[in-house]
Amino acid sequence: MGSTISILIVSASPRKYGVARLVAEAARRMAIEIENVNAIKIDVYDYDIKPCKGCVSDDVMLCKVPCVYEDDMKKIYSVVEQADGMIFVSPVYWYNVPGPLKNFIDRLTVFENAIFIEGRSRLEGKVAGFIAVGNDTGALAVIQNLMVTLNSMGVAIPPWALAYHESEEDPIENKSFLLDVANVVRGVVLLIKALKGLEKPVYWYRIDQEYQRKVIEIFTNVANEFKKQKQTTNT
Amino acid sequence: MGSTISILIVSASPRKYGVARLVAEAARRMAIEIENVNAIKIDVYDYDIKPCKGCVSDDVMLCKVPCVYEDDMKKIYSVVEQADGMIFVSPVYWYNVPGPLKNFIDRLTVFENAIFIEGRSRLEGKVAGFIAVGNDTGALAVIQNLMVTLNSMGVAIPPWALAYHESEEDPIENKSFLLDVANVVRGVVLLIKALKGLEKPVYWYRIDQEYQRKVIEIFTNVANEFKKQKQTTNT
Amino acid sequence: MGSTISILIVSASPRKYGVARLVAEAARRMAIEIENVNAIKIDVYDYDIKPCKGCVSDDVMLCKVPCVYEDDMKKIYSVVEQADGMIFVSPVYWYNVPGPLKNFIDRLTVFENAIFIEGRSRLEGKVAGFIAVGNDTGALAVIQNLMVTLNSMGVAIPPWALAYHESEEDPIENKSFLLDVANVVRGVVLLIKALKGLEKPVYWYRIDQEYQRKVIEIFTNVANEFKKQKQTTNT
Amino acid sequence: MGSTISILIVSASPRKYGVARLVAEAARRMAIEIENVNAIKIDVYDYDIKPCKGCVSDDVMLCKVPCVYEDDMKKIYSVVEQADGMIFVSPVYWYNVPGPLKNFIDRLTVFENAIFIEGRSRLEGKVAGFIAVGNDTGALAVIQNLMVTLNSMGVAIPPWALAYHESEEDPIENKSFLLDVANVVRGVVLLIKALKGLEKPVYWYRIDQEYQRKVIEIFTNVANEFKKQKQTTNT
């Protein structure tokens, strides 16, 4: 019998074996192997997600489920709806999210706008966490935009809901980043449990040796798999 | 017998009868009269709060309780520590908080840095909400900075934790702002209860007639009292 | 014989007769009729602009002109290259630009990255201004991201390079917004002239009666034309 | 006979020998020794600068020169007024400027508000650049707030007007940061010259060997002097 809790990892990277997707996969496994919840992941670059056409600006009552577009968001909407929590993993493009992630965010409007159509945002009470990775500065700007946006859609945010790696260095060398990623996953799951009345959180940021060992092991495994797949792809 | 839940409203306005303090007082009463919790408020302009001197940059172990400064933060620290939640009410000064609120935030570092000294942030698991008021744009920039900062200190954020009024118009005319303020208070209290295992939230944003009536009544009473006191002060 | 100065107005709105496109057209006419320069406009929603695929993250030397994609940016790149200045007119989507404008910005990387390939950013020394319009808050967040991004690509920014309208009210009623828009256009042109050594700016923000009259006249004409075209389209 | 151009470096660090003051001194010398202009520096922590009391919110006509406060801003105002350009060097405190720098910014309102009192901002046409240093992320958030704020006060911004160092590593090891700092100084001076009609800029970002050698030499000298003074102070 699996957990009744499920989280969705949303990454946004054009690069199949880049850092963002690697972190997304590591986060997914941490959710499953450490937190014992269900977790799936998608990358917005793998789907056809049209830009929001702004119906809401013409008339707030026009923006309602189902969205006027018939594209891959159709199935993604149902994945989002079933998830108790979401974790975003974004690269930093000009101190901001890349365009395709912005399109995904904009298309969530139809769920938020349900507040006017159905009396309640379809995202209300879900939980989110935010991870940004880049070679340079700007991760914080990405995170603060995503955080305030999701919160404005009705989403709750656990303590320590952010992690960032701003460097050309291999993230595996950045132990505090790996721990932050793990604690984003942990926080999202703990808050979901608290909001469902399943478990009262005792403490949040976890840093014990056993945990660190497990986090680094998962991350190392994923990194090795990515390296192998990348080599296979290139040959 | 009072509630065991208490929240702290922190405003930051040099103007005794300005919008920020008015909203802070209304939020305090909503907490008490609608949410039935304890609530107190302070305005950072009424205290001597010295700027953080950045000990942490010299050595992370130097920034520990008690802070090196002997000023009004001494008593404010204990108020913060006892609060389960905090609601910030900031005016918008150049798309940012005013200097004295920034000093208050910077001085909270000693609580956050307890993660390195005591193994846990003294703010971890508290809950916060954010309100910004101004005559012009920039409220969102204020809110996103405060939100990501408090979250990075270990604070949890309920759904709909933001409210803003960006206009020279009397806020009493901006009904959706008043409701947003009330729901910031409501969200903070609901999340505190969930985290304490006291109550499982059923829904968040509240908008029913009874609630609206009560919110507007409280706000109107506070506005009238402020008007009267301002006239008395000026004569 | 016309001016040798030319500016490009870049809007980003899915709505043919929405406020962003209206303001873009008004800005174009102000450039031509008040500032006597050449001006053309594009809206990123009218073109096929693929998302940047992040070649630069694999190897900084891979991101070079021409971009790997064969889409409408091909002709837009040459329009950008010929322009002395750019004015962005963005709606506010979740305190940020809409996805398609982000894709346009990300695709400019190939011009900025010329600093590594050709020794100089192809945008260096150009001039930009920023306008954001929305029904709600967030315009400042949009503008600050665009401003720091363009500056990081080598673009100069004149005084008063920003204008915003954050309201459901008709922008024609917001006279200070109309003047701000006109002064964004004016500032961009004045700075181009100063950088070309054509003219030394004496003062920047212009507010005299003659100017106000002309600005309002242009804006009113464009608004009336948009209204007429919208009606024709709907019948 | 010296240059008629003068720039003001404004740093904001409580730490006498910290990175922010070191960078400010290096920028000052680059201005003098490479760009051949006058340059002075102040650190806001060395002065009594009271928080703005927001007179403008009571009545826009109340905020006029001289400011109601009689503190050290009195002499700083005249230094600002005489400067053709300003370069800010800020540490990153919670993804933002420290409180005392915010107080300085807020007190500049009286110069900006001259637009309503005297018909023109007293900062209009000045030029600014922005440097942020910290052990962690957030530099970009600091820079974008300062950039859009100064621009909204009427200040022009040259290409490449930003530099940041987000690391615990010694900045002397971060050569691209040192070059960015030098080019902030260079850009500010070039734009001042262009706006005064003294010189038409041919190119902006400079990276030649001779320049790099000079920049690193200046920075190294200042770093050594700081180290020596710090040791002397501690003994």
Short mmCIF file of N, CA and C in Angstrom, two decimals, chain C residues 83-211:
data_model
loop_
_atom_site.label_atom_id
_atom_site.label_comp_id
_atom_site.label_asym_id
_atom_site.label_seq_id
_atom_site.Cartn_x
_atom_site.Cartn_y
_atom_site.Cartn_z
N ALA C 83 18.06 48.83 -35.06
CA ALA C 83 17.45 49.84 -34.17
C ALA C 83 18.50 50.46 -33.25
N ASP C 84 18.39 51.76 -33.04
CA ASP C 84 19.26 52.43 -32.06
C ASP C 84 18.70 52.27 -30.65
N GLY C 85 17.40 52.05 -30.58
CA GLY C 85 16.78 51.94 -29.26
C GLY C 85 15.59 51.00 -29.31
N MET C 86 15.22 50.48 -28.14
CA MET C 86 14.06 49.60 -28.05
C MET C 86 13.18 50.05 -26.89
N ILE C 87 11.88 49.97 -27.09
CA ILE C 87 10.95 50.24 -26.00
C ILE C 87 10.06 49.01 -25.83
N PHE C 88 10.07 48.45 -24.64
CA PHE C 88 9.27 47.27 -24.36
C PHE C 88 7.94 47.70 -23.76
N VAL C 89 6.87 47.09 -24.25
CA VAL C 89 5.54 47.34 -23.67
C VAL C 89 4.96 45.99 -23.29
N SER C 90 4.97 45.71 -22.00
CA SER C 90 4.55 44.39 -21.55
C SER C 90 3.31 44.45 -20.67
N PRO C 91 2.41 43.50 -20.85
CA PRO C 91 1.37 43.34 -19.83
C PRO C 91 2.01 42.68 -18.60
N VAL C 92 1.30 42.69 -17.50
CA VAL C 92 1.79 42.07 -16.27
C VAL C 92 1.07 40.74 -16.09
N TYR C 93 1.82 39.64 -16.24
CA TYR C 93 1.26 38.31 -16.03
C TYR C 93 1.95 37.72 -14.80
N TRP C 94 1.26 37.62 -13.72
CA TRP C 94 1.84 37.07 -12.51
C TRP C 94 3.16 37.76 -12.13
N TYR C 95 3.07 39.11 -12.08
CA TYR C 95 4.21 39.92 -11.61
C TYR C 95 5.43 39.71 -12.50
N ASN C 96 5.21 39.42 -13.77
CA ASN C 96 6.29 39.05 -14.65
C ASN C 96 5.84 39.29 -16.09
N VAL C 97 6.75 39.15 -17.02
CA VAL C 97 6.39 39.22 -18.44
C VAL C 97 5.67 37.93 -18.85
N PRO C 98 4.85 37.96 -19.91
CA PRO C 98 4.27 36.71 -20.40
C PRO C 98 5.36 35.85 -21.05
N GLY C 99 5.12 34.54 -21.14
CA GLY C 99 6.09 33.60 -21.70
C GLY C 99 6.69 34.02 -23.04
N PRO C 100 5.86 34.43 -24.01
CA PRO C 100 6.42 34.76 -25.32
C PRO C 100 7.42 35.93 -25.28
N LEU C 101 7.21 36.90 -24.38
CA LEU C 101 8.20 37.98 -24.27
C LEU C 101 9.47 37.43 -23.64
N LYS C 102 9.30 36.50 -22.69
CA LYS C 102 10.51 35.90 -22.09
C LYS C 102 11.29 35.14 -23.15
N ASN C 103 10.60 34.44 -24.04
CA ASN C 103 11.30 33.74 -25.11
C ASN C 103 12.09 34.72 -25.98
N PHE C 104 11.47 35.86 -26.28
CA PHE C 104 12.16 36.89 -27.09
C PHE C 104 13.43 37.36 -26.37
N ILE C 105 13.29 37.68 -25.09
CA ILE C 105 14.45 38.13 -24.28
C ILE C 105 15.54 37.05 -24.29
N ASP C 106 15.14 35.80 -24.05
CA ASP C 106 16.13 34.72 -23.97
C ASP C 106 16.86 34.55 -25.30
N ARG C 107 16.14 34.77 -26.39
CA ARG C 107 16.76 34.62 -27.71
C ARG C 107 17.72 35.77 -28.03
N LEU C 108 17.63 36.88 -27.30
CA LEU C 108 18.60 37.97 -27.48
C LEU C 108 19.99 37.58 -26.97
N THR C 109 20.06 36.47 -26.22
CA THR C 109 21.34 36.02 -25.66
C THR C 109 22.42 35.91 -26.73
N VAL C 110 22.02 35.48 -27.91
CA VAL C 110 23.01 35.30 -28.98
C VAL C 110 23.67 36.64 -29.36
N PHE C 111 22.95 37.72 -29.18
CA PHE C 111 23.52 39.05 -29.45
C PHE C 111 24.44 39.47 -28.30
N GLU C 112 23.98 39.21 -27.09
CA GLU C 112 24.80 39.59 -25.92
C GLU C 112 26.05 38.75 -25.87
N ASN C 113 25.90 37.46 -26.16
CA ASN C 113 27.03 36.53 -26.06
C ASN C 113 28.10 36.81 -27.12
N ALA C 114 27.79 37.68 -28.08
CA ALA C 114 28.80 38.09 -29.07
C ALA C 114 30.01 38.70 -28.36
N ILE C 115 29.83 39.11 -27.10
CA ILE C 115 30.98 39.63 -26.35
C ILE C 115 32.09 38.58 -26.28
N PHE C 116 31.70 37.32 -26.20
CA PHE C 116 32.71 36.26 -26.13
C PHE C 116 33.16 35.80 -27.53
N ILE C 117 32.28 35.96 -28.51
CA ILE C 117 32.55 35.44 -29.85
C ILE C 117 33.24 36.51 -30.72
N GLU C 118 32.72 37.72 -30.61
CA GLU C 118 33.20 38.79 -31.50
C GLU C 118 33.88 39.91 -30.72
N GLY C 119 33.94 39.79 -29.40
CA GLY C 119 34.61 40.83 -28.60
C GLY C 119 33.68 41.94 -28.15
N ARG C 120 32.43 41.87 -28.57
CA ARG C 120 31.50 42.95 -28.20
C ARG C 120 30.05 42.50 -28.33
N SER C 121 29.23 42.83 -27.34
CA SER C 121 27.79 42.56 -27.43
C SER C 121 27.20 43.34 -28.60
N ARG C 122 26.38 42.67 -29.38
CA ARG C 122 25.74 43.39 -30.50
C ARG C 122 24.67 44.37 -30.01
N LEU C 123 24.39 44.35 -28.75
CA LEU C 123 23.42 45.30 -28.20
C LEU C 123 24.12 46.47 -27.50
N GLU C 124 25.44 46.37 -27.35
CA GLU C 124 26.17 47.39 -26.59
C GLU C 124 25.94 48.79 -27.15
N GLY C 125 25.56 49.69 -26.24
CA GLY C 125 25.39 51.07 -26.63
C GLY C 125 24.01 51.41 -27.16
N LYS C 126 23.17 50.38 -27.38
CA LYS C 126 21.79 50.69 -27.71
C LYS C 126 21.11 51.25 -26.46
N VAL C 127 19.90 51.75 -26.62
CA VAL C 127 19.20 52.42 -25.53
C VAL C 127 17.83 51.77 -25.36
N ALA C 128 17.36 51.62 -24.11
CA ALA C 128 16.03 51.01 -23.94
C ALA C 128 15.17 51.71 -22.90
N GLY C 129 13.86 51.53 -23.09
CA GLY C 129 12.85 52.03 -22.15
C GLY C 129 11.82 50.95 -21.90
N PHE C 130 11.03 51.09 -20.81
CA PHE C 130 10.22 49.98 -20.32
C PHE C 130 8.83 50.44 -19.86
N ILE C 131 7.82 49.84 -20.43
CA ILE C 131 6.44 50.19 -20.07
C ILE C 131 5.70 48.91 -19.69
N ALA C 132 4.99 48.94 -18.56
CA ALA C 132 4.21 47.76 -18.16
C ALA C 132 2.79 48.18 -17.84
N VAL C 133 1.84 47.38 -18.31
CA VAL C 133 0.43 47.69 -18.08
C VAL C 133 -0.30 46.47 -17.55
N GLY C 134 -1.20 46.70 -16.59
CA GLY C 134 -1.94 45.58 -16.04
C GLY C 134 -3.14 46.07 -15.25
N ASN C 135 -4.01 45.15 -14.91
CA ASN C 135 -5.18 45.49 -14.10
C ASN C 135 -4.83 45.53 -12.63
N ASP C 136 -3.68 45.03 -12.30
CA ASP C 136 -3.36 44.79 -10.90
C ASP C 136 -1.88 45.11 -10.66
N THR C 137 -1.38 44.82 -9.48
CA THR C 137 0.00 45.16 -9.13
C THR C 137 1.01 44.30 -9.90
N GLY C 138 2.29 44.66 -9.80
CA GLY C 138 3.34 43.84 -10.38
C GLY C 138 4.12 44.52 -11.49
N ALA C 139 3.66 45.69 -11.95
CA ALA C 139 4.33 46.38 -13.06
C ALA C 139 5.80 46.66 -12.72
N LEU C 140 6.04 47.05 -11.48
CA LEU C 140 7.40 47.39 -11.11
C LEU C 140 8.30 46.17 -11.17
N ALA C 141 7.78 45.02 -10.77
CA ALA C 141 8.57 43.79 -10.82
C ALA C 141 8.92 43.45 -12.27
N VAL C 142 7.98 43.64 -13.18
CA VAL C 142 8.25 43.42 -14.61
C VAL C 142 9.35 44.37 -15.09
N ILE C 143 9.20 45.64 -14.75
CA ILE C 143 10.13 46.66 -15.25
C ILE C 143 11.53 46.43 -14.70
N GLN C 144 11.65 46.11 -13.42
CA GLN C 144 13.00 45.96 -12.87
C GLN C 144 13.71 44.76 -13.47
N ASN C 145 12.97 43.68 -13.77
CA ASN C 145 13.62 42.54 -14.41
C ASN C 145 14.09 42.90 -15.82
N LEU C 146 13.22 43.58 -16.60
CA LEU C 146 13.61 43.95 -17.97
C LEU C 146 14.78 44.93 -17.95
N MET C 147 14.73 45.89 -17.02
CA MET C 147 15.77 46.93 -16.98
C MET C 147 17.14 46.34 -16.68
N VAL C 148 17.22 45.51 -15.64
CA VAL C 148 18.52 44.96 -15.27
C VAL C 148 19.00 43.95 -16.32
N THR C 149 18.06 43.27 -16.97
CA THR C 149 18.44 42.33 -18.02
C THR C 149 19.04 43.05 -19.22
N LEU C 150 18.33 44.04 -19.73
CA LEU C 150 18.84 44.76 -20.90
C LEU C 150 20.16 45.45 -20.57
N ASN C 151 20.26 46.00 -19.35
CA ASN C 151 21.51 46.63 -18.96
C ASN C 151 22.66 45.63 -18.94
N SER C 152 22.37 44.41 -18.50
CA SER C 152 23.38 43.34 -18.47
C SER C 152 23.75 42.84 -19.86
N MET C 153 22.96 43.25 -20.86
CA MET C 153 23.28 42.90 -22.25
C MET C 153 24.06 44.02 -22.92
N GLY C 154 24.27 45.14 -22.19
CA GLY C 154 25.06 46.23 -22.73
C GLY C 154 24.26 47.45 -23.16
N VAL C 155 23.00 47.51 -22.73
CA VAL C 155 22.10 48.57 -23.16
C VAL C 155 22.11 49.73 -22.15
N ALA C 156 22.08 50.95 -22.64
CA ALA C 156 22.03 52.15 -21.79
C ALA C 156 20.58 52.54 -21.52
N ILE C 157 20.37 53.18 -20.38
CA ILE C 157 19.01 53.49 -19.96
C ILE C 157 18.91 54.97 -19.60
N PRO C 158 18.03 55.70 -20.28
CA PRO C 158 17.91 57.13 -20.02
C PRO C 158 17.18 57.39 -18.70
N PRO C 159 17.27 58.60 -18.17
CA PRO C 159 16.44 58.96 -17.01
C PRO C 159 14.97 58.69 -17.30
N TRP C 160 14.19 58.39 -16.27
CA TRP C 160 12.74 58.21 -16.39
C TRP C 160 12.39 57.21 -17.48
N ALA C 161 13.07 56.07 -17.51
CA ALA C 161 12.85 55.10 -18.58
C ALA C 161 11.72 54.14 -18.30
N LEU C 162 10.83 54.49 -17.38
CA LEU C 162 9.76 53.56 -17.03
C LEU C 162 8.40 54.24 -16.96
N ALA C 163 7.37 53.48 -17.34
CA ALA C 163 5.98 53.95 -17.22
C ALA C 163 5.12 52.75 -16.90
N TYR C 164 4.11 52.94 -16.07
CA TYR C 164 3.24 51.80 -15.75
C TYR C 164 1.82 52.28 -15.48
N HIS C 165 0.91 51.40 -15.80
CA HIS C 165 -0.51 51.65 -15.54
C HIS C 165 -1.06 50.38 -14.92
N GLU C 166 -1.37 50.46 -13.65
CA GLU C 166 -1.83 49.28 -12.90
C GLU C 166 -3.26 49.49 -12.45
N SER C 167 -4.18 49.32 -13.34
CA SER C 167 -5.56 49.64 -12.98
C SER C 167 -6.49 49.14 -14.06
N GLU C 168 -7.75 48.90 -13.70
CA GLU C 168 -8.74 48.51 -14.70
C GLU C 168 -9.30 49.75 -15.40
N GLU C 169 -8.99 50.91 -14.84
CA GLU C 169 -9.41 52.18 -15.42
C GLU C 169 -8.81 52.33 -16.83
N ASP C 170 -9.54 53.02 -17.71
CA ASP C 170 -9.03 53.30 -19.06
C ASP C 170 -7.75 54.13 -18.94
N PRO C 171 -6.66 53.72 -19.58
CA PRO C 171 -5.40 54.47 -19.42
C PRO C 171 -5.52 55.92 -19.88
N ILE C 172 -6.45 56.19 -20.77
CA ILE C 172 -6.62 57.58 -21.24
C ILE C 172 -6.95 58.52 -20.08
N GLU C 173 -7.52 57.95 -19.02
CA GLU C 173 -7.87 58.76 -17.84
C GLU C 173 -6.66 59.00 -16.94
N ASN C 174 -5.60 58.28 -17.21
CA ASN C 174 -4.41 58.34 -16.34
C ASN C 174 -3.36 59.23 -17.00
N LYS C 175 -3.58 60.54 -16.86
CA LYS C 175 -2.73 61.51 -17.57
C LYS C 175 -1.25 61.38 -17.21
N SER C 176 -0.95 61.06 -15.96
CA SER C 176 0.47 60.99 -15.60
C SER C 176 1.11 59.77 -16.27
N PHE C 177 0.33 58.72 -16.50
CA PHE C 177 0.85 57.58 -17.25
C PHE C 177 1.15 57.98 -18.70
N LEU C 178 0.23 58.69 -19.32
CA LEU C 178 0.45 59.10 -20.72
C LEU C 178 1.71 59.95 -20.84
N LEU C 179 1.89 60.85 -19.90
CA LEU C 179 3.10 61.69 -19.91
C LEU C 179 4.35 60.85 -19.66
N ASP C 180 4.23 59.88 -18.77
CA ASP C 180 5.38 59.00 -18.51
C ASP C 180 5.75 58.21 -19.77
N VAL C 181 4.73 57.70 -20.48
CA VAL C 181 4.99 56.98 -21.73
C VAL C 181 5.72 57.89 -22.72
N ALA C 182 5.21 59.10 -22.87
CA ALA C 182 5.82 60.04 -23.81
C ALA C 182 7.27 60.34 -23.41
N ASN C 183 7.51 60.43 -22.12
CA ASN C 183 8.86 60.73 -21.66
C ASN C 183 9.80 59.52 -21.74
N VAL C 184 9.24 58.31 -21.74
CA VAL C 184 10.09 57.14 -22.02
C VAL C 184 10.59 57.27 -23.47
N VAL C 185 9.66 57.57 -24.38
CA VAL C 185 10.03 57.73 -25.79
C VAL C 185 11.06 58.87 -25.93
N ARG C 186 10.73 59.99 -25.31
CA ARG C 186 11.62 61.16 -25.36
C ARG C 186 13.02 60.84 -24.82
N GLY C 187 13.06 60.18 -23.67
CA GLY C 187 14.35 59.86 -23.03
C GLY C 187 15.19 58.94 -23.91
N VAL C 188 14.53 57.93 -24.48
CA VAL C 188 15.26 57.00 -25.34
C VAL C 188 15.89 57.76 -26.52
N VAL C 189 15.09 58.63 -27.13
CA VAL C 189 15.60 59.38 -28.29
C VAL C 189 16.71 60.35 -27.88
N LEU C 190 16.52 61.07 -26.78
CA LEU C 190 17.55 62.02 -26.31
C LEU C 190 18.86 61.31 -26.01
N LEU C 191 18.76 60.13 -25.40
CA LEU C 191 20.00 59.43 -25.04
C LEU C 191 20.69 58.89 -26.30
N ILE C 192 19.90 58.42 -27.26
CA ILE C 192 20.50 57.99 -28.54
C ILE C 192 21.27 59.15 -29.16
N LYS C 193 20.64 60.31 -29.18
CA LYS C 193 21.30 61.49 -29.77
C LYS C 193 22.58 61.85 -29.01
N ALA C 194 22.51 61.79 -27.69
CA ALA C 194 23.71 62.12 -26.90
C ALA C 194 24.83 61.13 -27.18
N LEU C 195 24.48 59.84 -27.28
CA LEU C 195 25.51 58.82 -27.49
C LEU C 195 26.09 58.88 -28.90
N LYS C 196 25.30 59.39 -29.85
CA LYS C 196 25.79 59.57 -31.22
C LYS C 196 26.51 60.91 -31.39
N GLY C 197 26.54 61.70 -30.32
CA GLY C 197 27.20 63.00 -30.41
C GLY C 197 26.41 64.01 -31.24
N LEU C 198 25.10 63.76 -31.42
CA LEU C 198 24.28 64.64 -32.24
C LEU C 198 23.74 65.83 -31.47
N GLU C 199 23.48 65.61 -30.18
CA GLU C 199 22.79 66.67 -29.43
C GLU C 199 23.02 66.44 -27.95
N LYS C 200 23.30 67.48 -27.25
CA LYS C 200 23.52 67.41 -25.81
C LYS C 200 22.18 67.66 -25.12
N PRO C 201 21.72 66.74 -24.29
CA PRO C 201 20.41 66.94 -23.66
C PRO C 201 20.44 68.10 -22.66
N VAL C 202 19.43 68.95 -22.73
CA VAL C 202 19.38 70.10 -21.81
C VAL C 202 18.57 69.74 -20.57
N TYR C 203 17.44 69.10 -20.80
CA TYR C 203 16.65 68.59 -19.68
C TYR C 203 15.91 67.37 -20.19
N TRP C 204 15.35 66.58 -19.28
CA TRP C 204 14.77 65.31 -19.69
C TRP C 204 13.24 65.33 -19.58
N TYR C 205 12.70 65.14 -18.38
CA TYR C 205 11.23 65.01 -18.27
C TYR C 205 10.54 66.29 -18.76
N ARG C 206 9.70 66.13 -19.76
CA ARG C 206 9.03 67.28 -20.35
C ARG C 206 7.56 67.26 -19.95
N ILE C 207 7.02 68.42 -19.63
CA ILE C 207 5.67 68.44 -19.06
C ILE C 207 4.89 69.68 -19.47
N ASP C 208 5.45 70.48 -20.40
CA ASP C 208 4.79 71.73 -20.80
C ASP C 208 3.43 71.50 -21.47
N GLN C 209 2.62 72.51 -21.49
CA GLN C 209 1.25 72.43 -22.01
C GLN C 209 1.19 71.94 -23.45
N GLU C 210 2.02 72.51 -24.30
CA GLU C 210 2.07 72.14 -25.72
C GLU C 210 2.33 70.62 -25.86
N TYR C 211 3.26 70.15 -25.07
CA TYR C 211 3.63 68.73 -25.10
C TYR C 211 2.48 67.87 -24.61
#
